[in-house]
């Protein structure tokens, strides 16, 4: 696939900072090809692990229908959004991921992704998290995004 170069390449962040942003931010906005050709965006809580992005959701809905129809997605995380009034500008730190989404079906890969989510969001509750995974097992869907192109933009970390 051909991806456009960043227009403001002077604002490009190093890959390490971009991946760190994906790891530390707790939510991002998923963009899919929705109904009637309309883009559909929805915020999701995610984890970045093993070079993949994972999130969970209910087993039916707009985003899953869209992913089944077209696996190409975009995922955006905003780490910083500072309005600087006197500059008439906003200083952003954000990343955009272009990739392929896959609904996980194997028990092992689903459990791994859900455990990664629990380790990120409830690290102090590993046993309770494992119980929650089992309790929600039949009704939870897990999606994996494999990044194909990742860009980050903003002011570098000091």
PDB file of C-alpha atoms in Angstrom:
ATOM      1  CA  UNK A   1       0.000   0.000   0.000  1.00  0.00           C
ATOM      2  CA  UNK A   2       1.097   3.533  -0.645  1.00  0.00           C
ATOM      3  CA  UNK A   3       0.744   5.930   2.262  1.00  0.00           C
ATOM      4  CA  UNK A   4       1.040   9.691   1.934  1.00  0.00           C
ATOM      5  CA  UNK A   5       4.111  11.339   3.398  1.00  0.00           C
ATOM      6  CA  UNK A   6       3.411  13.609   6.360  1.00  0.00           C
ATOM      7  CA  UNK A   7       2.846  17.161   5.139  1.00  0.00           C
ATOM      8  CA  UNK A   8       4.534  18.676   8.190  1.00  0.00           C
ATOM      9  CA  UNK A   9       7.547  16.380   8.324  1.00  0.00           C
ATOM     10  CA  UNK A  10       9.233  18.937  10.616  1.00  0.00           C
ATOM     11  CA  UNK A  11       6.684  17.861  13.259  1.00  0.00           C
ATOM     12  CA  UNK A  12       7.313  14.114  12.823  1.00  0.00           C
ATOM     13  CA  UNK A  13       8.107  12.273  16.041  1.00  0.00           C
ATOM     14  CA  UNK A  14      10.707   9.492  16.334  1.00  0.00           C
ATOM     15  CA  UNK A  15       9.308   5.949  16.189  1.00  0.00           C
ATOM     16  CA  UNK A  16      10.213   5.242  19.818  1.00  0.00           C
ATOM     17  CA  UNK A  17       8.079   8.161  21.039  1.00  0.00           C
ATOM     18  CA  UNK A  18       5.214   7.130  18.783  1.00  0.00           C
ATOM     19  CA  UNK A  19       5.209   3.547  20.099  1.00  0.00           C
ATOM     20  CA  UNK A  20       5.470   4.822  23.674  1.00  0.00           C
ATOM     21  CA  UNK A  21       2.399   6.981  23.021  1.00  0.00           C
ATOM     22  CA  UNK A  22       0.498   3.904  21.791  1.00  0.00           C
ATOM     23  CA  UNK A  23       1.560   2.042  24.957  1.00  0.00           C
ATOM     24  CA  UNK A  24       0.748   4.735  27.506  1.00  0.00           C
ATOM     25  CA  UNK A  25      -2.429   6.357  26.185  1.00  0.00           C
ATOM     26  CA  UNK A  26      -5.560   4.622  27.417  1.00  0.00           C
ATOM     27  CA  UNK A  27      -7.870   5.316  24.508  1.00  0.00           C
ATOM     28  CA  UNK A  28      -7.892   6.078  20.825  1.00  0.00           C
ATOM     29  CA  UNK A  29     -10.356   6.609  18.021  1.00  0.00           C
ATOM     30  CA  UNK A  30     -10.925   3.755  15.593  1.00  0.00           C
ATOM     31  CA  UNK A  31     -11.972   4.650  12.043  1.00  0.00           C
ATOM     32  CA  UNK A  32     -13.622   2.034   9.835  1.00  0.00           C
ATOM     33  CA  UNK A  33     -15.413   1.985   6.479  1.00  0.00           C
ATOM     34  CA  UNK A  34     -19.003   2.278   7.703  1.00  0.00           C
ATOM     35  CA  UNK A  35     -22.455   1.984   6.189  1.00  0.00           C
ATOM     36  CA  UNK A  36     -23.118   3.531   2.755  1.00  0.00           C
ATOM     37  CA  UNK A  37     -19.472   4.576   2.406  1.00  0.00           C
ATOM     38  CA  UNK A  38     -19.572   6.861   5.444  1.00  0.00           C
ATOM     39  CA  UNK A  39     -16.484   6.662   7.645  1.00  0.00           C
ATOM     40  CA  UNK A  40     -17.407   5.529  11.157  1.00  0.00           C
ATOM     41  CA  UNK A  41     -15.250   6.550  14.109  1.00  0.00           C
ATOM     42  CA  UNK A  42     -15.578   5.294  17.652  1.00  0.00           C
ATOM     43  CA  UNK A  43     -13.406   5.680  20.760  1.00  0.00           C
ATOM     44  CA  UNK A  44     -12.001   2.445  22.194  1.00  0.00           C
ATOM     45  CA  UNK A  45      -9.805   1.544  25.150  1.00  0.00           C
ATOM     46  CA  UNK A  46      -6.790  -0.264  23.751  1.00  0.00           C
ATOM     47  CA  UNK A  47      -3.532  -1.941  24.599  1.00  0.00           C
ATOM     48  CA  UNK A  48      -0.423  -1.981  22.424  1.00  0.00           C
ATOM     49  CA  UNK A  49       1.421  -5.274  22.850  1.00  0.00           C
ATOM     50  CA  UNK A  50       3.454  -7.598  20.608  1.00  0.00           C
ATOM     51  CA  UNK A  51       3.493  -4.887  17.928  1.00  0.00           C
ATOM     52  CA  UNK A  52      -0.330  -5.060  17.711  1.00  0.00           C
ATOM     53  CA  UNK A  53      -3.226  -3.008  19.025  1.00  0.00           C
ATOM     54  CA  UNK A  54      -5.962  -4.913  20.849  1.00  0.00           C
ATOM     55  CA  UNK A  55      -9.407  -3.826  22.034  1.00  0.00           C
ATOM     56  CA  UNK A  56     -12.566  -5.621  23.069  1.00  0.00           C
ATOM     57  CA  UNK A  57     -16.231  -4.966  22.402  1.00  0.00           C
ATOM     58  CA  UNK A  58     -19.592  -6.680  22.256  1.00  0.00           C
ATOM     59  CA  UNK A  59     -19.987  -9.433  19.664  1.00  0.00           C
ATOM     60  CA  UNK A  60     -22.213  -7.367  17.395  1.00  0.00           C
ATOM     61  CA  UNK A  61     -22.400  -3.796  16.251  1.00  0.00           C
ATOM     62  CA  UNK A  62     -21.465  -1.217  13.656  1.00  0.00           C
ATOM     63  CA  UNK A  63     -17.678  -1.474  14.036  1.00  0.00           C
ATOM     64  CA  UNK A  64     -17.621  -5.275  13.723  1.00  0.00           C
ATOM     65  CA  UNK A  65     -19.941  -5.207  10.700  1.00  0.00           C
ATOM     66  CA  UNK A  66     -17.624  -2.620   9.140  1.00  0.00           C
ATOM     67  CA  UNK A  67     -14.474  -4.667   9.885  1.00  0.00           C
ATOM     68  CA  UNK A  68     -16.097  -7.761   8.390  1.00  0.00           C
ATOM     69  CA  UNK A  69     -16.807  -5.713   5.255  1.00  0.00           C
ATOM     70  CA  UNK A  70     -13.353  -4.120   5.016  1.00  0.00           C
ATOM     71  CA  UNK A  71     -10.390  -4.917   7.254  1.00  0.00           C
ATOM     72  CA  UNK A  72      -8.584  -1.616   6.508  1.00  0.00           C
ATOM     73  CA  UNK A  73      -8.757   0.689   9.527  1.00  0.00           C
ATOM     74  CA  UNK A  74      -7.160   3.769  10.953  1.00  0.00           C
ATOM     75  CA  UNK A  75      -6.524   4.362  14.651  1.00  0.00           C
ATOM     76  CA  UNK A  76      -5.650   7.718  16.213  1.00  0.00           C
ATOM     77  CA  UNK A  77      -4.325   8.465  19.689  1.00  0.00           C
ATOM     78  CA  UNK A  78      -4.040  12.009  21.070  1.00  0.00           C
ATOM     79  CA  UNK A  79      -1.573  12.284  23.940  1.00  0.00           C
ATOM     80  CA  UNK A  80      -1.476  16.062  24.214  1.00  0.00           C
ATOM     81  CA  UNK A  81      -3.843  18.833  23.152  1.00  0.00           C
ATOM     82  CA  UNK A  82      -2.545  22.164  24.496  1.00  0.00           C
ATOM     83  CA  UNK A  83      -4.249  25.306  23.271  1.00  0.00           C
ATOM     84  CA  UNK A  84      -1.764  28.199  23.111  1.00  0.00           C
ATOM     85  CA  UNK A  85      -4.025  31.248  22.835  1.00  0.00           C
ATOM     86  CA  UNK A  86      -1.361  33.825  22.086  1.00  0.00           C
ATOM     87  CA  UNK A  87      -0.060  31.701  19.174  1.00  0.00           C
ATOM     88  CA  UNK A  88      -3.556  31.017  17.831  1.00  0.00           C
ATOM     89  CA  UNK A  89      -2.492  27.378  17.757  1.00  0.00           C
ATOM     90  CA  UNK A  90      -2.860  24.035  19.459  1.00  0.00           C
ATOM     91  CA  UNK A  91       0.208  21.975  20.304  1.00  0.00           C
ATOM     92  CA  UNK A  92      -0.713  18.356  19.640  1.00  0.00           C
ATOM     93  CA  UNK A  93       1.121  15.114  20.231  1.00  0.00           C
ATOM     94  CA  UNK A  94      -0.697  12.391  18.372  1.00  0.00           C
ATOM     95  CA  UNK A  95      -0.220   9.270  16.337  1.00  0.00           C
ATOM     96  CA  UNK A  96      -2.119   7.765  13.442  1.00  0.00           C
ATOM     97  CA  UNK A  97      -1.933   4.061  12.656  1.00  0.00           C
ATOM     98  CA  UNK A  98      -3.062   2.579   9.353  1.00  0.00           C
ATOM     99  CA  UNK A  99      -3.532  -1.161   9.502  1.00  0.00           C
ATOM    100  CA  UNK A 100      -5.607  -4.285   9.148  1.00  0.00           C
ATOM    101  CA  UNK A 101      -8.152  -5.352  11.737  1.00  0.00           C
ATOM    102  CA  UNK A 102      -8.898  -8.976  12.504  1.00  0.00           C
ATOM    103  CA  UNK A 103     -11.582 -10.377  14.784  1.00  0.00           C
ATOM    104  CA  UNK A 104      -9.802 -12.938  16.956  1.00  0.00           C
ATOM    105  CA  UNK A 105     -11.382 -16.385  17.044  1.00  0.00           C
ATOM    106  CA  UNK A 106      -8.835 -18.649  18.740  1.00  0.00           C
ATOM    107  CA  UNK A 107      -9.225 -19.142  22.498  1.00  0.00           C
ATOM    108  CA  UNK A 108      -5.501 -18.678  23.156  1.00  0.00           C
ATOM    109  CA  UNK A 109      -5.148 -15.433  21.168  1.00  0.00           C
ATOM    110  CA  UNK A 110      -8.369 -14.033  22.654  1.00  0.00           C
ATOM    111  CA  UNK A 111      -7.253 -14.838  26.219  1.00  0.00           C
ATOM    112  CA  UNK A 112      -3.806 -13.348  25.551  1.00  0.00           C
ATOM    113  CA  UNK A 113      -5.272 -10.057  24.258  1.00  0.00           C
ATOM    114  CA  UNK A 114      -7.780  -9.814  27.131  1.00  0.00           C
ATOM    115  CA  UNK A 115      -5.010 -10.504  29.639  1.00  0.00           C
ATOM    116  CA  UNK A 116      -2.892  -7.745  28.047  1.00  0.00           C
ATOM    117  CA  UNK A 117      -5.863  -5.367  28.399  1.00  0.00           C
ATOM    118  CA  UNK A 118      -6.288  -6.361  32.057  1.00  0.00           C
ATOM    119  CA  UNK A 119      -2.551  -5.960  32.724  1.00  0.00           C
ATOM    120  CA  UNK A 120      -2.748  -2.396  31.372  1.00  0.00           C
ATOM    121  CA  UNK A 121      -6.026  -1.224  32.887  1.00  0.00           C
ATOM    122  CA  UNK A 122      -6.243  -3.191  36.157  1.00  0.00           C
ATOM    123  CA  UNK A 123      -2.677  -4.281  36.967  1.00  0.00           C
ATOM    124  CA  UNK A 124      -3.441  -4.524  40.693  1.00  0.00           C
ATOM    125  CA  UNK A 125      -6.238  -7.058  40.061  1.00  0.00           C
ATOM    126  CA  UNK A 126      -4.805  -9.973  38.048  1.00  0.00           C
ATOM    127  CA  UNK A 127      -6.921 -12.713  39.670  1.00  0.00           C
ATOM    128  CA  UNK A 128     -10.120 -10.680  39.510  1.00  0.00           C
ATOM    129  CA  UNK A 129      -9.289  -9.818  35.893  1.00  0.00           C
ATOM    130  CA  UNK A 130      -8.870 -13.488  35.018  1.00  0.00           C
ATOM    131  CA  UNK A 131     -12.281 -14.180  36.597  1.00  0.00           C
ATOM    132  CA  UNK A 132     -13.838 -11.303  34.639  1.00  0.00           C
ATOM    133  CA  UNK A 133     -12.394 -12.720  31.398  1.00  0.00           C
ATOM    134  CA  UNK A 134     -14.047 -16.071  32.123  1.00  0.00           C
ATOM    135  CA  UNK A 135     -17.368 -14.442  33.133  1.00  0.00           C
ATOM    136  CA  UNK A 136     -17.552 -12.352  29.944  1.00  0.00           C
ATOM    137  CA  UNK A 137     -16.007 -15.004  27.648  1.00  0.00           C
ATOM    138  CA  UNK A 138     -19.156 -15.859  25.672  1.00  0.00           C
ATOM    139  CA  UNK A 139     -20.218 -12.265  25.015  1.00  0.00           C
ATOM    140  CA  UNK A 140     -16.889 -10.502  24.427  1.00  0.00           C
ATOM    141  CA  UNK A 141     -15.288  -9.966  21.047  1.00  0.00           C
ATOM    142  CA  UNK A 142     -11.594  -9.149  20.680  1.00  0.00           C
ATOM    143  CA  UNK A 143     -10.090  -7.267  17.747  1.00  0.00           C
ATOM    144  CA  UNK A 144      -6.430  -7.079  16.748  1.00  0.00           C
ATOM    145  CA  UNK A 145      -5.015  -4.323  14.565  1.00  0.00           C
ATOM    146  CA  UNK A 146      -1.772  -5.065  12.741  1.00  0.00           C
ATOM    147  CA  UNK A 147      -0.109  -1.726  11.935  1.00  0.00           C
ATOM    148  CA  UNK A 148       1.070  -1.225   8.351  1.00  0.00           C
ATOM    149  CA  UNK A 149       2.009   2.461   8.577  1.00  0.00           C
ATOM    150  CA  UNK A 150       2.440   4.567  11.714  1.00  0.00           C
ATOM    151  CA  UNK A 151       3.118   8.279  12.020  1.00  0.00           C
ATOM    152  CA  UNK A 152       3.466  10.552  15.005  1.00  0.00           C
ATOM    153  CA  UNK A 153       3.305  14.293  15.049  1.00  0.00           C
ATOM    154  CA  UNK A 154       3.873  16.998  17.606  1.00  0.00           C
ATOM    155  CA  UNK A 155       6.379  18.596  19.890  1.00  0.00           C
ATOM    156  CA  UNK A 156       9.157  16.167  20.904  1.00  0.00           C
ATOM    157  CA  UNK A 157       9.504  15.094  24.541  1.00  0.00           C
ATOM    158  CA  UNK A 158      11.946  17.221  26.477  1.00  0.00           C
TER     159      UNK A 158
END
